[in-house]
Short mmCIF file of C-alpha atoms in Angstrom, two decimals:
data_model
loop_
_atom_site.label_atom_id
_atom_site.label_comp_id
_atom_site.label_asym_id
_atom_site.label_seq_id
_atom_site.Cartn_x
_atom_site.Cartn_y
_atom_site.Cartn_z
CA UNK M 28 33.43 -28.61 -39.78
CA UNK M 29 36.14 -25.92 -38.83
CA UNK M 30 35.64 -22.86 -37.11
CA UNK M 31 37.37 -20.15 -39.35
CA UNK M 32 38.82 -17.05 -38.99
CA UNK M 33 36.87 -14.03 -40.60
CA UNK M 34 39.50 -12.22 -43.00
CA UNK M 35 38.57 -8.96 -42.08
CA UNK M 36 37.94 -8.90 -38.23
CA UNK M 37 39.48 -11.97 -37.45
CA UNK M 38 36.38 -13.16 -35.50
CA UNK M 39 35.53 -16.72 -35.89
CA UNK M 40 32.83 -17.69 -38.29
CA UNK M 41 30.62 -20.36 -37.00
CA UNK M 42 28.77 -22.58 -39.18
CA UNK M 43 25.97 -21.43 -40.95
CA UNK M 44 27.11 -17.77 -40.70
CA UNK M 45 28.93 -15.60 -43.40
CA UNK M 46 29.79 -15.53 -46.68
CA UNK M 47 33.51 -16.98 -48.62
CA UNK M 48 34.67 -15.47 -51.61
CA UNK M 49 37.34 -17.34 -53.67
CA UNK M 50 38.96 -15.14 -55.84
CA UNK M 51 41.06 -16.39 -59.34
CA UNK M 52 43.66 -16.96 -57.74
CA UNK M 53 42.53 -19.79 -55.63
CA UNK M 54 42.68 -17.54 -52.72
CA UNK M 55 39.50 -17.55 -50.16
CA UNK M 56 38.48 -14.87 -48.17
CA UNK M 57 35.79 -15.71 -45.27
CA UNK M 58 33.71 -13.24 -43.70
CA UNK M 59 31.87 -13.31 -40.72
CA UNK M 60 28.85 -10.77 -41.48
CA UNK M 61 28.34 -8.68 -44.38
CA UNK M 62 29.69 -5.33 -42.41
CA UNK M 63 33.10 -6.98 -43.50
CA UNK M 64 32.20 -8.45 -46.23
CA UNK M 65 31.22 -4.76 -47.24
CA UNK M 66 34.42 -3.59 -45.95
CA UNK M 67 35.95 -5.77 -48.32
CA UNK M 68 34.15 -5.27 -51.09
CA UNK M 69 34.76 -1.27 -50.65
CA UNK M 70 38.37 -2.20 -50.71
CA UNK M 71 38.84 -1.90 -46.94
CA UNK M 72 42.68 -2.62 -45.43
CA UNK M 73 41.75 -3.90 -42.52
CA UNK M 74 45.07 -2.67 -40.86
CA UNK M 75 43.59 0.75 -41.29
CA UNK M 76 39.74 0.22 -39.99
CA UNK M 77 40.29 0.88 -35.97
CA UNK M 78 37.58 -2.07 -34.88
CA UNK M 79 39.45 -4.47 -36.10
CA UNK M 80 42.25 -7.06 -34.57
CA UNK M 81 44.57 -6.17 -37.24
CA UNK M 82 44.49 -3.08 -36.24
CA UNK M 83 44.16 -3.44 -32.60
CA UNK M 84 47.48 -5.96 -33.09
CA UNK M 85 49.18 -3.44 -35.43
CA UNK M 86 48.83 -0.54 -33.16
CA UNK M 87 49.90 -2.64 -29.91
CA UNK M 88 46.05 -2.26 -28.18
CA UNK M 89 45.47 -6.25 -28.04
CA UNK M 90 48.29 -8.89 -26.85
CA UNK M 91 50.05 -10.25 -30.09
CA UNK M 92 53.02 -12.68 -29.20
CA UNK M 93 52.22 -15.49 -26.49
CA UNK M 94 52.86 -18.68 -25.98
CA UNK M 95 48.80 -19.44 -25.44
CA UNK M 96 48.73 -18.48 -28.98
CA UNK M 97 50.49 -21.12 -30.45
CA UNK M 98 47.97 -24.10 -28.86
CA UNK M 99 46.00 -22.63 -31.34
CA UNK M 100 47.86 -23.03 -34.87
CA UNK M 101 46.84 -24.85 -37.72
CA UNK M 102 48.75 -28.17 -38.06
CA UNK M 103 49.31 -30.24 -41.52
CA UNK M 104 50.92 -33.40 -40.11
CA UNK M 105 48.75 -34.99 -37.97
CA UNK M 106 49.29 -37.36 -35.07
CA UNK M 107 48.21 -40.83 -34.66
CA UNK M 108 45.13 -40.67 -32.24
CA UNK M 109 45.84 -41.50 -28.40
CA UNK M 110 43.15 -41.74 -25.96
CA UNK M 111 44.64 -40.37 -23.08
CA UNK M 112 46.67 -37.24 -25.22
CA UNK M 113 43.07 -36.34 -26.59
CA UNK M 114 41.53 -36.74 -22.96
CA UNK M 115 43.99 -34.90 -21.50
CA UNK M 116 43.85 -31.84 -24.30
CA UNK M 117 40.36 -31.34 -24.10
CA UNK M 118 40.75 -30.75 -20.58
CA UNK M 119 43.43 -28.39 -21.00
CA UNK M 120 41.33 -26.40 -23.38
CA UNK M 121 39.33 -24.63 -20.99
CA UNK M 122 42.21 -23.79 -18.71
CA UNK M 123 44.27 -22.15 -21.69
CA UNK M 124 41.66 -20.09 -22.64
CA UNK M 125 41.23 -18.56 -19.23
CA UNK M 126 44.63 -18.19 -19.13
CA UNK M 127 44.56 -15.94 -22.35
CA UNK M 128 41.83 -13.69 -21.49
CA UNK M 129 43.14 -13.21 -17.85
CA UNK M 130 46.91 -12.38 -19.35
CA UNK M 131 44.80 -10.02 -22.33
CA UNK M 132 43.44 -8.15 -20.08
CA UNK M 133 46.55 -7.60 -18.09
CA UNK M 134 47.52 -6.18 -21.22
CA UNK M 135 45.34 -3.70 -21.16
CA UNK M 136 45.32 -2.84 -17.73
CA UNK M 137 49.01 -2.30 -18.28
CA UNK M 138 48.53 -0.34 -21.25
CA UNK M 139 46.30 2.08 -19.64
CA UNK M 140 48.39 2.35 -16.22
CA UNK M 141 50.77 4.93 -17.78
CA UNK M 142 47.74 6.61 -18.41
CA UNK M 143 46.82 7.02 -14.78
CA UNK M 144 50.41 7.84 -13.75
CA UNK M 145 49.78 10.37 -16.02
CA UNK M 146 46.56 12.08 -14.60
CA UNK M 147 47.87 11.69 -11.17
CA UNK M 148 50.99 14.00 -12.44
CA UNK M 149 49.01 16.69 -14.05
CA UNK M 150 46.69 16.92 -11.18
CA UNK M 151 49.66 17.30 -8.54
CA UNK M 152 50.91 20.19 -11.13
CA UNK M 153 47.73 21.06 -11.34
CA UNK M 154 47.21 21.45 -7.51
CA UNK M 155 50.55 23.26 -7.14
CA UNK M 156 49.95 26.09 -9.78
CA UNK M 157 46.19 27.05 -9.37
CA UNK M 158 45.65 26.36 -5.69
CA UNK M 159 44.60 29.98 -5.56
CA UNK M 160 41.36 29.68 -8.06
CA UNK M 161 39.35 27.88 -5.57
CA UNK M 162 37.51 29.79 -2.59
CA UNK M 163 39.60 30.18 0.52
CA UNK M 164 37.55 28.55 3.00
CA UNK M 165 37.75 25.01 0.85
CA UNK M 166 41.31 25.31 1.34
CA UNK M 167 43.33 24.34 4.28
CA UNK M 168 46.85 26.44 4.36
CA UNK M 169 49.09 25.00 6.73
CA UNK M 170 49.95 28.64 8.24
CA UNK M 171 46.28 28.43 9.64
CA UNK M 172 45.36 27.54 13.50
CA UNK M 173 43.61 24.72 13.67
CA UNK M 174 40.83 24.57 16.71
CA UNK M 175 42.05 21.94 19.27
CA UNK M 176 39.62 20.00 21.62
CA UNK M 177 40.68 19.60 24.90
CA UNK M 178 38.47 17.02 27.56
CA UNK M 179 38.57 17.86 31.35
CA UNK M 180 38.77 15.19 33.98
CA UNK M 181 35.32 14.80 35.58
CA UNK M 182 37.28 14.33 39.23
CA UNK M 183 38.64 18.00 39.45
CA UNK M 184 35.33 19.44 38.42
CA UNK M 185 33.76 17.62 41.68
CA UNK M 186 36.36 18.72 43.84
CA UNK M 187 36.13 22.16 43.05
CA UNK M 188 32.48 22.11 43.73
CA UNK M 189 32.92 20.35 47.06
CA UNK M 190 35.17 23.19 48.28
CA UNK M 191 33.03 25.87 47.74
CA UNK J 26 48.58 -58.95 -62.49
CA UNK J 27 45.85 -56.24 -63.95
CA UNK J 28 42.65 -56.75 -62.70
CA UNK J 29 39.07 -55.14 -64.83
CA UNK J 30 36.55 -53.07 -62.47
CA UNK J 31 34.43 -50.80 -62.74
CA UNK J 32 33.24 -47.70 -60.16
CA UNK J 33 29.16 -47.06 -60.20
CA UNK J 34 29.65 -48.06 -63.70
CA UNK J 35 32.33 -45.75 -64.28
CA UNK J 36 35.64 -46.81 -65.90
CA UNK J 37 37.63 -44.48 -64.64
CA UNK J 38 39.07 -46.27 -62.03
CA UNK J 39 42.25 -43.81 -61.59
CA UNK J 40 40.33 -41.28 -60.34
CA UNK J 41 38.16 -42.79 -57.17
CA UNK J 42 40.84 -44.98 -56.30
CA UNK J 43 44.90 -44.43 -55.34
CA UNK J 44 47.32 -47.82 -55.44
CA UNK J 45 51.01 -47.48 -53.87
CA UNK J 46 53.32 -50.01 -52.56
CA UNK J 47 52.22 -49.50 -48.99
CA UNK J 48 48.70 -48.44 -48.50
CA UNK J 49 45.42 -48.28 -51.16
CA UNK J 50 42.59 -45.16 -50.81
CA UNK J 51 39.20 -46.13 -52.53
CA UNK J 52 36.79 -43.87 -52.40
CA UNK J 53 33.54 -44.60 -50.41
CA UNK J 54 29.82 -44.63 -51.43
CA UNK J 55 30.89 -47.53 -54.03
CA UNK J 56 29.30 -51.21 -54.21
CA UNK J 57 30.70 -53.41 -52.09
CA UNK J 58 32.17 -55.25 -55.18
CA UNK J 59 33.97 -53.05 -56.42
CA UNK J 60 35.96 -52.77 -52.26
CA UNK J 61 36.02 -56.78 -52.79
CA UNK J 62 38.33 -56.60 -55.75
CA UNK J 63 40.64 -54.93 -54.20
CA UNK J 64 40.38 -56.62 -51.00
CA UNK J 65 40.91 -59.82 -52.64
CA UNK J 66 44.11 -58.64 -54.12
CA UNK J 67 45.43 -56.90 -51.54
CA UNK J 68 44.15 -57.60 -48.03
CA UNK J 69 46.90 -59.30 -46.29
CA UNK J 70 49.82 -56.94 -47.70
CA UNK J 71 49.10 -53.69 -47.60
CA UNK J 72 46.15 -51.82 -46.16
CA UNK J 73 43.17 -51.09 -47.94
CA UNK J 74 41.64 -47.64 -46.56
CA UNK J 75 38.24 -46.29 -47.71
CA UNK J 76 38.01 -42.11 -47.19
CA UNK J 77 37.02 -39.27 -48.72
CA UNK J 78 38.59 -35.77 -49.51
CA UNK J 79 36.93 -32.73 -48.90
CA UNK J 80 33.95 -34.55 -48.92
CA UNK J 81 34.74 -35.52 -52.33
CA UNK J 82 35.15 -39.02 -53.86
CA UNK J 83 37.44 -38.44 -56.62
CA UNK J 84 40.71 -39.05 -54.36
CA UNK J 85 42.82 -40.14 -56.61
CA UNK J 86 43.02 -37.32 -58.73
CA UNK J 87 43.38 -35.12 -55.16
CA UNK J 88 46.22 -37.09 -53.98
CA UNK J 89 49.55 -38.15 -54.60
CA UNK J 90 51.57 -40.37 -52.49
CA UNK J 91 54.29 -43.45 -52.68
CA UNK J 92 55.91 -45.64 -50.26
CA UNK J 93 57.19 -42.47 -47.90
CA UNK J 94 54.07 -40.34 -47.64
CA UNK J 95 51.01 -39.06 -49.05
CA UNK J 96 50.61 -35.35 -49.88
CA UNK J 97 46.90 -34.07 -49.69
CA UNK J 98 45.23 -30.57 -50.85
CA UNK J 99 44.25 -27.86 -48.58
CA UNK J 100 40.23 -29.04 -49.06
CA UNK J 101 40.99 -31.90 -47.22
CA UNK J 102 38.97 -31.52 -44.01
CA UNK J 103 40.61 -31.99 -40.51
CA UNK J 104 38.75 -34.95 -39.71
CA UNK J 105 39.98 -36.74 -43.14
CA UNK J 106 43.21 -35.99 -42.04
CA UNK J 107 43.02 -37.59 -38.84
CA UNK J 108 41.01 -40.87 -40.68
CA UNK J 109 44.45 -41.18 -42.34
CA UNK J 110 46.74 -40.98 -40.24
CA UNK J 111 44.92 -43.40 -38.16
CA UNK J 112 44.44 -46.08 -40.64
CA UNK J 113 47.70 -45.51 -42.78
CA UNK J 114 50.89 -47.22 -41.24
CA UNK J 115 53.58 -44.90 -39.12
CA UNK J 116 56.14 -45.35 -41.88
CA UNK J 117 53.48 -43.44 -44.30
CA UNK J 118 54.25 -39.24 -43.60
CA UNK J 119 50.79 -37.72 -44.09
CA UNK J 120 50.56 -34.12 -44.98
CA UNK J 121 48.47 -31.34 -46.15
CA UNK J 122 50.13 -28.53 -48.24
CA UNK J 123 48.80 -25.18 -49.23
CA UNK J 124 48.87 -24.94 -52.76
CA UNK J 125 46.75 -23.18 -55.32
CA UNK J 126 46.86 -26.20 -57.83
CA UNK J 127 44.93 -28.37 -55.54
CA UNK J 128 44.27 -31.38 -57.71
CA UNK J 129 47.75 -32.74 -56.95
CA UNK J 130 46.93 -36.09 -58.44
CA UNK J 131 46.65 -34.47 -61.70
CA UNK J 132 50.04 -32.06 -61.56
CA UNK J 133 52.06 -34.94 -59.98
CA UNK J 134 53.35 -38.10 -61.07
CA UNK J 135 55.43 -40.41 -58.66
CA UNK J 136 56.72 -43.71 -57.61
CA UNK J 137 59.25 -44.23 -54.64
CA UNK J 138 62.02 -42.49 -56.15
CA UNK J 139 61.33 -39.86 -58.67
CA UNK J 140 58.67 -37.55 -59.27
CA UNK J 141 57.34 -35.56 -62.52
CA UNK J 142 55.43 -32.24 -61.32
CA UNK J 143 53.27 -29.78 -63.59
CA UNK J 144 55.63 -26.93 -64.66
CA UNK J 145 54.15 -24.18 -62.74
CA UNK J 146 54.17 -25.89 -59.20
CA UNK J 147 55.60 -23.97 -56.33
CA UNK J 148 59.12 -24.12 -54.99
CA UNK J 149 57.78 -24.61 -51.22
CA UNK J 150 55.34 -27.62 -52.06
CA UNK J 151 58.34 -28.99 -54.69
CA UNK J 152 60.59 -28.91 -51.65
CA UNK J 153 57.81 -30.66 -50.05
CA UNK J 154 57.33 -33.09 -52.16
CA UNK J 155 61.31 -34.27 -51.93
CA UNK J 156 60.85 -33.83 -48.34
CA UNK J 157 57.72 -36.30 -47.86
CA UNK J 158 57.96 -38.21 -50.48
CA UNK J 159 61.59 -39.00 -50.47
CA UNK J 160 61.68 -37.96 -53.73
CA UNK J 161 63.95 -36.39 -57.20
CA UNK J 162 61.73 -33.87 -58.05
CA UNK J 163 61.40 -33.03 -62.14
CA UNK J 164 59.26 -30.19 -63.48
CA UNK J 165 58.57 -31.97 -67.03
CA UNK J 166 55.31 -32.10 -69.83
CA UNK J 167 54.31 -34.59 -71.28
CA UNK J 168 53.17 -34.38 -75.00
CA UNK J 169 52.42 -30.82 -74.32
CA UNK J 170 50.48 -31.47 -71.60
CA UNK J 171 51.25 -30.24 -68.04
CA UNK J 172 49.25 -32.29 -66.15
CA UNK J 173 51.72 -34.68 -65.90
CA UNK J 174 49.78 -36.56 -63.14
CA UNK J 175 46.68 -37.53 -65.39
CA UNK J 176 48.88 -38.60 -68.73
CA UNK J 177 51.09 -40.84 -67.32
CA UNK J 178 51.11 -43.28 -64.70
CA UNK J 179 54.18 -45.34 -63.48
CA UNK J 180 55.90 -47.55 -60.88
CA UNK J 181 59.08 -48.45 -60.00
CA UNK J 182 59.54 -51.03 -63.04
CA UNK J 183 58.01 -49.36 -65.87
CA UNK J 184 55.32 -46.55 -67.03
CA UNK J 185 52.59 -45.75 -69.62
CA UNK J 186 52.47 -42.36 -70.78
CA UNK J 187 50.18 -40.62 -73.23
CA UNK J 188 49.59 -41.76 -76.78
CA UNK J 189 50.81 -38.90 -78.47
CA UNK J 190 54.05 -38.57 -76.89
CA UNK J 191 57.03 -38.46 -79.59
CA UNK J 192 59.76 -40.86 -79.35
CA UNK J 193 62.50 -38.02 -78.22
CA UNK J 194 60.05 -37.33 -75.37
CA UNK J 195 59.74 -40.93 -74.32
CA UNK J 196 63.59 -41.56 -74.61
CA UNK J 197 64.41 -37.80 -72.17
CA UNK J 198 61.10 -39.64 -69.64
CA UNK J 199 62.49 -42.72 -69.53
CA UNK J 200 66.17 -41.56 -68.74
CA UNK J 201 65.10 -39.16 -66.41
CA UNK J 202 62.58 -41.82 -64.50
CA UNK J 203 64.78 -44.94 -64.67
CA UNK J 204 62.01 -47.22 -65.92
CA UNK J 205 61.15 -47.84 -69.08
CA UNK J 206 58.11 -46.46 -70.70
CA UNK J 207 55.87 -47.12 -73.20
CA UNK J 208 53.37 -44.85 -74.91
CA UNK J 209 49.48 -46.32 -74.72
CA UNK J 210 45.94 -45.53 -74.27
CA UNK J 211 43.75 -47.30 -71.08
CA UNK J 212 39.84 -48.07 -71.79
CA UNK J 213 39.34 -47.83 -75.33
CA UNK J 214 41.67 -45.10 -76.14
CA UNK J 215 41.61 -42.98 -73.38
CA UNK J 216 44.49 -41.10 -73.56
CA UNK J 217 44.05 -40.21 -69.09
CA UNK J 218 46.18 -43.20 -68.21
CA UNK J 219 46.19 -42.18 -64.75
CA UNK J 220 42.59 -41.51 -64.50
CA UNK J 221 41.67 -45.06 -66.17
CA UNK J 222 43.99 -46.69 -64.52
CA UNK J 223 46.05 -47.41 -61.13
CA UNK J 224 49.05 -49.05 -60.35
CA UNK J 225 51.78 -50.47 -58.32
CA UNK J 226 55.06 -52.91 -58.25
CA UNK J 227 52.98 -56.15 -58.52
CA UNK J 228 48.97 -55.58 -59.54
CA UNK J 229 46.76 -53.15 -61.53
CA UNK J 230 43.66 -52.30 -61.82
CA UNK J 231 42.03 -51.37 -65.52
CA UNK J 232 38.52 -50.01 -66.01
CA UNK J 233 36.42 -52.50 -67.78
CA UNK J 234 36.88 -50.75 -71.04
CA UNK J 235 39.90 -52.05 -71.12
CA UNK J 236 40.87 -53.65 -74.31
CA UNK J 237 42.66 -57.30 -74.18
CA UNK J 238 45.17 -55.40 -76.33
CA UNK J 239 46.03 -52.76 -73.68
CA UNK J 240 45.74 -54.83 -71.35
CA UNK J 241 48.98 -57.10 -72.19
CA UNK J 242 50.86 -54.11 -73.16
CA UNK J 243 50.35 -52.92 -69.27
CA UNK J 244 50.72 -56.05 -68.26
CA UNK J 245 53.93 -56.19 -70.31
CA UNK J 246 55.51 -52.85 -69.62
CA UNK J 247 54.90 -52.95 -66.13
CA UNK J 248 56.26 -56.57 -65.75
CA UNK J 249 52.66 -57.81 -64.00
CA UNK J 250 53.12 -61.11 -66.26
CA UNK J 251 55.61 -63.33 -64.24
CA UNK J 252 54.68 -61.73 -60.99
CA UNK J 253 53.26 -64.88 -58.75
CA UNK J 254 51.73 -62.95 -55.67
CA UNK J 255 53.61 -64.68 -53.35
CA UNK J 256 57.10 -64.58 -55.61
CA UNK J 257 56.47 -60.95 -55.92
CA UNK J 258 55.70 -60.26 -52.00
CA UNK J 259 58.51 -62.23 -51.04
CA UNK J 260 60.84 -59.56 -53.07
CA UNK J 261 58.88 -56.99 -51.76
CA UNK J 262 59.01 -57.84 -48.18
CA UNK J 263 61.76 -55.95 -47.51
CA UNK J 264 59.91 -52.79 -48.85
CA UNK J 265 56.67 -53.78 -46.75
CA UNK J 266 58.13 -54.61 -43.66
CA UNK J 267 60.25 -52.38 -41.13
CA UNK J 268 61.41 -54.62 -38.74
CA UNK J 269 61.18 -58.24 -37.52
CA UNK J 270 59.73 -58.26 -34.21
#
C-alpha cells in the first residue's frame, strides 16, 4: 500500500479512493476524485487551474524548496532494516510535519505582509490628502484649544471659608 | 548439475524462479516441494529467498540480477523492496528503476560480466544497469527477436540461445559474451530458454519437460557435467565469500 500523489492536485490518494489511468505509453496518471479526473480528461494543465499546487507552486503562493521536503522523496535503493533507525524515524515523523506546516504558513504570512505595508501606506496618503471630506467636529486640528481640567486643593477652600 | 521440477504443474520454471551466483528468488504460493529442490541444492551456499513482485509471482521474468545487484521494475511494491534487501546479502545492490519496459527479465540477459539488453531500452536504466550490475552493456537481438532476456539464457561458462539463431549470429553472441554458446530448445522444444529454464556457474534447473536430449546438451554447454558440488564451491569461494573473518 502507498499513499500516492494525485496528478492533478497533488493531494494524496488514500486507498480505496480515485481512479488511475495508464496511458500507451506506460505512463500512469492517479487521481484523487473525479473533479480532476474531469480536469484531465477536458485536457486541463494543471499549471493553469488556480486551485491547484502546481499552480499555487508555479505562481510562488505555497512554499516550494525546503529541506522538510526532501524527508519525503521516493527512494529506489533501500536500506537494510535497523530497529533503532526505524524507531527513531517514526518518531521524527510527527515533528517534521509540524515543522512544515508551521514554516508554510510563515510563508504566507510573509507573502501577505507586503500587503499590509501596503494598506497602511495608502491610508497615511489617504489621511493626508482628504482630511477635509470628513465633518469638522470628528477631526482634531492641532491649532484647536483643547479644554484643560484643573483640581483645587480641598485645604484653601476651608481656609477661605474660615475667614469669612 | 541440472535438476527436473516442476511449478503448480507448470514447466516453466524460468519464469517463477531467478538463479544467480549469489542469491535465488522463487516465487511463493508454490508446494513445498518444489522450495525443497532448491533448498537441497543450494541451502548452505547461497541464499534461497521466497518473494513476490508487485504482488505477482512470475519474478523471474520481472527481474534481472547477477552477482553485483538485482534490478527490479517500478511495480515492485515498497514493502517487496524492503523483503529484499533484508534477506539478500550487503554485497547484492538492490534497486528499482523507472522504466516503461517493465518486464526486465524478458529485455535483459546477464551474467557477472556482460549484459545483452532489448534494443529499445533507455540510456538512463542502460547506464544503470553497468552501474548495478557491474556490467558491459550490449543492445543486441537475437534471431530477430528483441527480447533478448526470454531467448537466451547464460552464465559465466557458456549459454543457450534460441533455436533459430543462424550460425553468424551465434559466432558475433559468443564473441561479444565470452562464453560459448550453443543454439537449443528447453522442455520439448520450447524455444523461451529463459522462461523454461534457470541457471548459474554450477546447477540448473529444467522444467520436467525436459528431454534427456536437452538435457545433456545444457548440461554440456554449460559445463554442469564434471562439476562435484563441493569441487565447484571450492572454486567459487572466492566469488561467494568477501572476507575471512
Amino acid at each position: 500500500m502507498r499513499l500516492e500523489k494525485c496528478w492533478f492536485c497533488s493531494s494524496t490518494v488514500y486507498p480505496g479512493h480515485g481512479i488511475q489511468f495508464v496511458r500507451n505509453d506506460a505512463k500512469v496518471f492517479r487521481f484523487c476524485r473525479s473533479k480532476c479526473h474531469k480536469n484531465f480528461k477536458m485536457k486541463r494543465n494543471p499549471r493553469k487551474v488556480k486551485w491547484t499546487k502546481a499552480y499555487r507552486c508555479l505562481h510562488g503562493k505555497d512554499m516550494t524548496q525546503d529541506s522538510t521536503f526532501e524527508f519525503e522523496r521516493k527512494r529506489n535503493r533501500p536500506e537494510r532494516y535497523d530497529r533503532n533507525v526505524t524507531e527513531q524515524t517514526l518518531k521524527a515523523i510527527p515533528l517534521i510535519t509540524k515543522i512544515r506546516h508551521e514554516r508554510q504558513k510563515k510563508h504566507i504570512t510573509n507573502r501577505q505582509k507586503q500587503g499590509k505595508t501596503k494598506e497602511r501606506e495608502r491610508d497615511a496618503k489617504e489621511l493626508e490628502q482628504d482630511i477635509q471630506m470628513l465633518p469638522k467636529k470628528d477631526v482634531m486640528l492641532s491649532t484647536q484649544k483643547t479644554k484643560v481640567v484643573v483640581k483645587v486643593s480641598q485645604q484653601q477652600t476651608e481656609e477661605n471659608l474660615m475667614e469669612e | 548439475m541440472a535438476t527436473r521440477i516442476q511449478f503448480e504443474n507448470n514447466c516453466e520454471i524460468g519464469v517463477f524462479s531467478k538463479l544467480t551466483n549469489a542469491y535465488c528468488l522463487v516465487a511463493i504460493g508454490g508446494s513445498e516441494n518444489f522450495y525443497s529442490v532448491f533448498e537441497s541444492e543450494l541451502t548452505d551456499v547461497i541464499p534461497v529467498v521466497k518473494t513476490s513482485i508487485g504482488g505477482t509471482r512470475i519474478i523471474g521474468r520481472l527481474c534481472v540480477g547477477n552477482k553485483n545487484g538485482l534490478l527490479l521494475p517500478h511495480t515492485t511494491t515498497d514493502q517487496e523492496l524492503q523483503h529484499l534487501r533484508n534477506c539478500l546479502p550487503d554485497q547484492v545492490v538492490v534497486q528499482r528503476i523507472d522504466e516503461r519496459l517493465s518486464a526486465l527479465g524478458n529485455c535483459i540477459a546477464c551474467n557477472d560480466h556482460v549484459a545483452l539488453t532489448h534494443p529499445d531500452l533507455d540510456k538512463a536504466t542502460e547506464e544503470l544497469i553497468a552501474d548495478v550490475l557491474g556490467v558491459e552493456v550490449f543492445r543486441q537481438t537475437i534471431a530477430g527477436n528483441i527480447l533478448v532476456g526470454s531467448y537466451c539464457a547464460f552464465s559465466n561458462r557458456g549459454g543457450l540461445v534460441h533455436p533459430h539463431t543462424s550460425i553468424e549470429d551465434l559466432d558475433e553472441l559468443s564473441t561479444l559474451l565470452q562464453v560459448p554458446l550453443v543454439a537449443g530448445t528447453v522442455n520439448r522444444g520450447s524455444e523461451v530458454i529463459a522462461a523454461g529454464m534457470t541457471v548459474n556457474d554450477w546447477t540448473a534447473f529444467c522444467g520436467s519437460d525436459t528431454t534427456a536430449t536437452e538435457l545433456s546438451v545444457i548440461e554440456s554447454v554449460f559445463k554442469l557435467r564434471e562439476s562435484q558440488p563441493a569441487a565447484i564451491v571450492d572454486d567459487m569461494r572466492k566469488s561467494l565469500i568477501d572476507s575471512y573473518v
